[in-house]
Amino acid sequence: MRDTPLIPARRRLLAALGLAFSASWLKGCGDPAGAGGDLPFEPLDLSDARWREILTAAQYRILRREGTEPPFSSPLDKEYGDGTYVCAGCFLPLFSSAHKYDSGTGWPSFRQPINATHVGTRRDFRLIIPRTEYHCARCGGHQGHVFDDGPPPTGQRWCNNGLALAFVPAGRPMPGLRPAEDG
């Protein structure tokens, strides 16, 4: 008996479909800034051991393992002073107090980031329904998710974990970006 060409053709079709699905699912995951590599700063790439030394256990779980803090647990949710919110991992400025609002969700929420190149986005399917997850473009630290249910003028809600941020009040000097070797 001869091998029928139907089986190899079916395998090729299934392989092609699998690759197409994988490519669409991974779209945007490779470039942490989503900016094509034109970043106004040097990316920070530290070892996992170094991140564990720098961050608290809770910050590590959120920033490096994409965890989520309980709603209403962060003091930054009710922080409404003038200032800048920086990444707790590398100190890159991410949000301005001018764009903060009370979303009622229990997490600090913003209408937009300070600079679009300071955050990178990718699709997140952990809850089955696709969401847009965002990270600090410099260190890759998980910040939260962005939704299209925010106030005008952007209509966006950048919902952030408070432990992933540090607040720098207006009038205080901004921290320098964390260096690659700060020991």
PDB file of C-alpha atoms in Angstrom:
ATOM      1  CA  MET A   1       0.000   0.000   0.000  1.00  0.00           C
ATOM      2  CA  ARG A   2       1.086   3.490  -0.749  1.00  0.00           C
ATOM      3  CA  ASP A   3       1.189   6.307   1.804  1.00  0.00           C
ATOM      4  CA  THR A   4      -1.580   8.706   1.097  1.00  0.00           C
ATOM      5  CA  PRO A   5      -0.508  12.354   0.655  1.00  0.00           C
ATOM      6  CA  LEU A   6      -3.489  13.405   2.785  1.00  0.00           C
ATOM      7  CA  ILE A   7      -1.713  12.761   6.099  1.00  0.00           C
ATOM      8  CA  PRO A   8       1.393  14.864   5.369  1.00  0.00           C
ATOM      9  CA  ALA A   9      -0.816  17.629   3.928  1.00  0.00           C
ATOM     10  CA  ARG A  10      -2.988  17.598   7.073  1.00  0.00           C
ATOM     11  CA  ARG A  11       0.110  17.765   9.272  1.00  0.00           C
ATOM     12  CA  ARG A  12       1.449  20.710   7.284  1.00  0.00           C
ATOM     13  CA  LEU A  13      -1.898  22.496   7.590  1.00  0.00           C
ATOM     14  CA  LEU A  14      -2.102  21.916  11.348  1.00  0.00           C
ATOM     15  CA  ALA A  15       1.508  23.020  11.802  1.00  0.00           C
ATOM     16  CA  ALA A  16       0.842  26.193   9.779  1.00  0.00           C
ATOM     17  CA  LEU A  17      -2.274  26.974  11.813  1.00  0.00           C
ATOM     18  CA  GLY A  18      -0.373  26.389  15.042  1.00  0.00           C
ATOM     19  CA  LEU A  19       2.435  28.714  13.960  1.00  0.00           C
ATOM     20  CA  ALA A  20      -0.019  31.396  12.847  1.00  0.00           C
ATOM     21  CA  PHE A  21      -1.845  31.264  16.183  1.00  0.00           C
ATOM     22  CA  SER A  22       1.443  31.372  18.108  1.00  0.00           C
ATOM     23  CA  ALA A  23       2.712  34.322  16.087  1.00  0.00           C
ATOM     24  CA  SER A  24      -0.460  36.347  16.688  1.00  0.00           C
ATOM     25  CA  TRP A  25      -0.486  35.482  20.402  1.00  0.00           C
ATOM     26  CA  LEU A  26       3.159  36.472  20.852  1.00  0.00           C
ATOM     27  CA  LYS A  27       2.870  39.691  18.852  1.00  0.00           C
ATOM     28  CA  GLY A  28       4.278  42.508  20.937  1.00  0.00           C
ATOM     29  CA  CYS A  29       5.928  40.252  23.531  1.00  0.00           C
ATOM     30  CA  GLY A  30       9.465  40.477  22.190  1.00  0.00           C
ATOM     31  CA  ASP A  31       9.967  44.237  22.374  1.00  0.00           C
ATOM     32  CA  PRO A  32       9.514  45.321  25.989  1.00  0.00           C
ATOM     33  CA  ALA A  33       8.941  48.923  25.047  1.00  0.00           C
ATOM     34  CA  GLY A  34       6.800  48.269  22.022  1.00  0.00           C
ATOM     35  CA  ALA A  35       8.871  51.052  20.457  1.00  0.00           C
ATOM     36  CA  GLY A  36      10.973  49.129  17.981  1.00  0.00           C
ATOM     37  CA  GLY A  37      14.137  49.524  20.019  1.00  0.00           C
ATOM     38  CA  ASP A  38      14.374  53.357  19.850  1.00  0.00           C
ATOM     39  CA  LEU A  39      14.434  53.995  23.581  1.00  0.00           C
ATOM     40  CA  PRO A  40      15.544  57.291  25.167  1.00  0.00           C
ATOM     41  CA  PHE A  41      17.335  55.318  27.911  1.00  0.00           C
ATOM     42  CA  GLU A  42      19.461  52.206  28.372  1.00  0.00           C
ATOM     43  CA  PRO A  43      17.465  49.067  29.260  1.00  0.00           C
ATOM     44  CA  LEU A  44      18.237  47.626  32.700  1.00  0.00           C
ATOM     45  CA  ASP A  45      18.918  43.898  32.712  1.00  0.00           C
ATOM     46  CA  LEU A  46      19.690  42.522  36.183  1.00  0.00           C
ATOM     47  CA  SER A  47      19.894  38.921  37.316  1.00  0.00           C
ATOM     48  CA  ASP A  48      16.996  37.365  39.177  1.00  0.00           C
ATOM     49  CA  ALA A  49      19.211  37.124  42.274  1.00  0.00           C
ATOM     50  CA  ARG A  50      19.967  40.850  42.085  1.00  0.00           C
ATOM     51  CA  TRP A  51      16.276  41.726  41.777  1.00  0.00           C
ATOM     52  CA  ARG A  52      15.585  39.644  44.900  1.00  0.00           C
ATOM     53  CA  GLU A  53      18.222  41.683  46.773  1.00  0.00           C
ATOM     54  CA  ILE A  54      16.860  45.050  45.619  1.00  0.00           C
ATOM     55  CA  LEU A  55      13.105  44.529  45.974  1.00  0.00           C
ATOM     56  CA  THR A  56      10.907  43.516  48.880  1.00  0.00           C
ATOM     57  CA  ALA A  57       9.293  40.085  48.548  1.00  0.00           C
ATOM     58  CA  ALA A  58       5.953  41.683  47.614  1.00  0.00           C
ATOM     59  CA  GLN A  59       7.553  44.002  45.041  1.00  0.00           C
ATOM     60  CA  TYR A  60       9.459  41.081  43.553  1.00  0.00           C
ATOM     61  CA  ARG A  61       6.242  39.043  43.201  1.00  0.00           C
ATOM     62  CA  ILE A  62       4.545  41.903  41.346  1.00  0.00           C
ATOM     63  CA  LEU A  63       7.381  43.383  39.289  1.00  0.00           C
ATOM     64  CA  ARG A  64       9.260  40.208  38.358  1.00  0.00           C
ATOM     65  CA  ARG A  65       6.522  37.516  38.527  1.00  0.00           C
ATOM     66  CA  GLU A  66       3.572  39.599  37.272  1.00  0.00           C
ATOM     67  CA  GLY A  67       1.611  39.340  40.494  1.00  0.00           C
ATOM     68  CA  THR A  68      -1.195  41.610  41.666  1.00  0.00           C
ATOM     69  CA  GLU A  69      -1.618  43.250  45.043  1.00  0.00           C
ATOM     70  CA  PRO A  70      -5.026  43.180  46.757  1.00  0.00           C
ATOM     71  CA  PRO A  71      -7.302  46.110  45.841  1.00  0.00           C
ATOM     72  CA  PHE A  72      -7.357  49.037  48.282  1.00  0.00           C
ATOM     73  CA  SER A  73      -4.106  47.831  49.897  1.00  0.00           C
ATOM     74  CA  SER A  74      -1.767  50.494  48.484  1.00  0.00           C
ATOM     75  CA  PRO A  75      -1.457  53.936  50.070  1.00  0.00           C
ATOM     76  CA  LEU A  76      -0.710  55.242  46.564  1.00  0.00           C
ATOM     77  CA  ASP A  77      -4.336  54.581  45.594  1.00  0.00           C
ATOM     78  CA  LYS A  78      -5.365  57.610  47.681  1.00  0.00           C
ATOM     79  CA  GLU A  79      -2.215  59.698  47.040  1.00  0.00           C
ATOM     80  CA  TYR A  80      -3.296  62.877  45.250  1.00  0.00           C
ATOM     81  CA  GLY A  81      -0.370  65.196  45.883  1.00  0.00           C
ATOM     82  CA  ASP A  82       1.513  66.796  43.010  1.00  0.00           C
ATOM     83  CA  GLY A  83       4.409  64.683  41.837  1.00  0.00           C
ATOM     84  CA  THR A  84       5.678  61.866  39.688  1.00  0.00           C
ATOM     85  CA  TYR A  85       5.194  58.114  39.942  1.00  0.00           C
ATOM     86  CA  VAL A  86       8.347  56.167  39.046  1.00  0.00           C
ATOM     87  CA  CYS A  87       8.945  52.451  38.553  1.00  0.00           C
ATOM     88  CA  ALA A  88       9.871  50.959  41.933  1.00  0.00           C
ATOM     89  CA  GLY A  89      12.399  48.712  40.198  1.00  0.00           C
ATOM     90  CA  CYS A  90      14.475  51.148  38.149  1.00  0.00           C
ATOM     91  CA  PHE A  91      13.075  54.643  38.934  1.00  0.00           C
ATOM     92  CA  LEU A  92      12.004  55.420  35.352  1.00  0.00           C
ATOM     93  CA  PRO A  93       9.234  58.079  35.474  1.00  0.00           C
ATOM     94  CA  LEU A  94       5.998  56.421  34.382  1.00  0.00           C
ATOM     95  CA  PHE A  95       3.056  58.627  35.423  1.00  0.00           C
ATOM     96  CA  SER A  96       2.308  62.200  36.438  1.00  0.00           C
ATOM     97  CA  SER A  97      -0.083  63.122  39.240  1.00  0.00           C
ATOM     98  CA  ALA A  98      -1.778  65.384  36.673  1.00  0.00           C
ATOM     99  CA  HIS A  99      -3.080  62.221  34.959  1.00  0.00           C
ATOM    100  CA  LYS A 100      -4.142  60.337  38.096  1.00  0.00           C
ATOM    101  CA  TYR A 101      -7.798  59.826  38.988  1.00  0.00           C
ATOM    102  CA  ASP A 102      -9.899  57.720  41.367  1.00  0.00           C
ATOM    103  CA  SER A 103     -11.228  54.821  39.311  1.00  0.00           C
ATOM    104  CA  GLY A 104     -12.905  53.203  42.323  1.00  0.00           C
ATOM    105  CA  THR A 105     -11.069  49.939  41.601  1.00  0.00           C
ATOM    106  CA  GLY A 106      -8.699  50.085  44.566  1.00  0.00           C
ATOM    107  CA  TRP A 107      -5.531  50.503  42.477  1.00  0.00           C
ATOM    108  CA  PRO A 108      -3.779  53.714  41.437  1.00  0.00           C
ATOM    109  CA  SER A 109      -5.179  54.646  38.024  1.00  0.00           C
ATOM    110  CA  PHE A 110      -3.983  57.062  35.372  1.00  0.00           C
ATOM    111  CA  ARG A 111      -5.350  58.397  32.062  1.00  0.00           C
ATOM    112  CA  GLN A 112      -1.990  58.049  30.310  1.00  0.00           C
ATOM    113  CA  PRO A 113       1.717  57.475  30.919  1.00  0.00           C
ATOM    114  CA  ILE A 114       4.227  60.341  31.025  1.00  0.00           C
ATOM    115  CA  ASN A 115       5.791  59.117  27.793  1.00  0.00           C
ATOM    116  CA  ALA A 116       4.563  56.290  25.559  1.00  0.00           C
ATOM    117  CA  THR A 117       8.124  54.959  25.215  1.00  0.00           C
ATOM    118  CA  HIS A 118       8.355  54.430  28.984  1.00  0.00           C
ATOM    119  CA  VAL A 119       5.848  51.551  28.920  1.00  0.00           C
ATOM    120  CA  GLY A 120       5.557  48.435  26.805  1.00  0.00           C
ATOM    121  CA  THR A 121       2.357  46.479  26.267  1.00  0.00           C
ATOM    122  CA  ARG A 122       1.447  42.932  25.370  1.00  0.00           C
ATOM    123  CA  ARG A 123      -1.635  40.717  25.328  1.00  0.00           C
ATOM    124  CA  ASP A 124      -2.394  38.784  28.497  1.00  0.00           C
ATOM    125  CA  PHE A 125      -4.685  35.731  28.360  1.00  0.00           C
ATOM    126  CA  ARG A 126      -4.310  34.587  31.997  1.00  0.00           C
ATOM    127  CA  LEU A 127      -7.995  35.253  32.708  1.00  0.00           C
ATOM    128  CA  ILE A 128      -8.948  33.723  29.323  1.00  0.00           C
ATOM    129  CA  ILE A 129     -10.390  37.061  28.177  1.00  0.00           C
ATOM    130  CA  PRO A 130      -7.572  39.005  26.497  1.00  0.00           C
ATOM    131  CA  ARG A 131      -6.274  42.030  28.394  1.00  0.00           C
ATOM    132  CA  THR A 132      -3.472  44.486  27.663  1.00  0.00           C
ATOM    133  CA  GLU A 133      -0.688  44.171  30.207  1.00  0.00           C
ATOM    134  CA  TYR A 134       1.984  46.843  30.539  1.00  0.00           C
ATOM    135  CA  HIS A 135       5.525  46.851  31.877  1.00  0.00           C
ATOM    136  CA  CYS A 136       8.240  49.399  32.551  1.00  0.00           C
ATOM    137  CA  ALA A 137      10.100  49.680  29.245  1.00  0.00           C
ATOM    138  CA  ARG A 138      13.468  50.049  30.982  1.00  0.00           C
ATOM    139  CA  CYS A 139      13.525  47.100  33.413  1.00  0.00           C
ATOM    140  CA  GLY A 140      10.568  45.026  32.215  1.00  0.00           C
ATOM    141  CA  GLY A 141       8.868  45.275  35.624  1.00  0.00           C
ATOM    142  CA  HIS A 142       5.155  44.386  35.525  1.00  0.00           C
ATOM    143  CA  GLN A 143       3.029  47.417  36.381  1.00  0.00           C
ATOM    144  CA  GLY A 144      -0.583  46.503  35.618  1.00  0.00           C
ATOM    145  CA  HIS A 145      -3.169  46.483  32.837  1.00  0.00           C
ATOM    146  CA  VAL A 146      -4.639  49.166  30.598  1.00  0.00           C
ATOM    147  CA  PHE A 147      -8.373  49.224  29.858  1.00  0.00           C
ATOM    148  CA  ASP A 148     -10.567  51.286  27.551  1.00  0.00           C
ATOM    149  CA  ASP A 149     -13.019  52.369  30.267  1.00  0.00           C
ATOM    150  CA  GLY A 150     -11.256  55.491  31.545  1.00  0.00           C
ATOM    151  CA  PRO A 151     -12.268  59.146  31.546  1.00  0.00           C
ATOM    152  CA  PRO A 152     -11.826  61.632  28.702  1.00  0.00           C
ATOM    153  CA  PRO A 153      -9.780  62.730  26.932  1.00  0.00           C
ATOM    154  CA  THR A 154      -7.966  59.380  26.465  1.00  0.00           C
ATOM    155  CA  GLY A 155     -10.722  56.971  27.531  1.00  0.00           C
ATOM    156  CA  GLN A 156      -7.991  54.790  29.047  1.00  0.00           C
ATOM    157  CA  ARG A 157      -7.478  53.448  32.563  1.00  0.00           C
ATOM    158  CA  TRP A 158      -3.862  52.526  33.293  1.00  0.00           C
ATOM    159  CA  CYS A 159      -4.522  50.422  36.384  1.00  0.00           C
ATOM    160  CA  ASN A 160      -1.260  50.063  38.333  1.00  0.00           C
ATOM    161  CA  ASN A 161      -0.057  48.013  41.274  1.00  0.00           C
ATOM    162  CA  GLY A 162       0.941  50.498  43.978  1.00  0.00           C
ATOM    163  CA  LEU A 163       3.916  48.365  45.046  1.00  0.00           C
ATOM    164  CA  ALA A 164       5.292  48.624  41.507  1.00  0.00           C
ATOM    165  CA  LEU A 165       5.547  52.406  41.885  1.00  0.00           C
ATOM    166  CA  ALA A 166       7.300  54.956  44.072  1.00  0.00           C
ATOM    167  CA  PHE A 167       5.855  58.463  44.458  1.00  0.00           C
ATOM    168  CA  VAL A 168       8.186  61.459  44.240  1.00  0.00           C
ATOM    169  CA  PRO A 169       6.426  64.606  45.517  1.00  0.00           C
ATOM    170  CA  ALA A 170       6.813  67.788  43.463  1.00  0.00           C
ATOM    171  CA  GLY A 171       9.764  69.844  44.687  1.00  0.00           C
ATOM    172  CA  ARG A 172      11.809  66.802  45.701  1.00  0.00           C
ATOM    173  CA  PRO A 173      14.636  65.677  43.436  1.00  0.00           C
ATOM    174  CA  MET A 174      13.871  62.769  41.171  1.00  0.00           C
ATOM    175  CA  PRO A 175      15.953  59.663  41.884  1.00  0.00           C
ATOM    176  CA  GLY A 176      18.521  58.848  39.240  1.00  0.00           C
ATOM    177  CA  LEU A 177      17.814  55.793  37.135  1.00  0.00           C
ATOM    178  CA  ARG A 178      19.010  52.636  38.855  1.00  0.00           C
ATOM    179  CA  PRO A 179      22.391  51.708  37.386  1.00  0.00           C
ATOM    180  CA  ALA A 180      23.156  48.245  36.042  1.00  0.00           C
ATOM    181  CA  GLU A 181      25.566  47.694  38.930  1.00  0.00           C
ATOM    182  CA  ASP A 182      24.630  49.669  42.009  1.00  0.00           C
ATOM    183  CA  GLY A 183      26.484  47.619  44.603  1.00  0.00           C
TER     184      GLY A 183
END
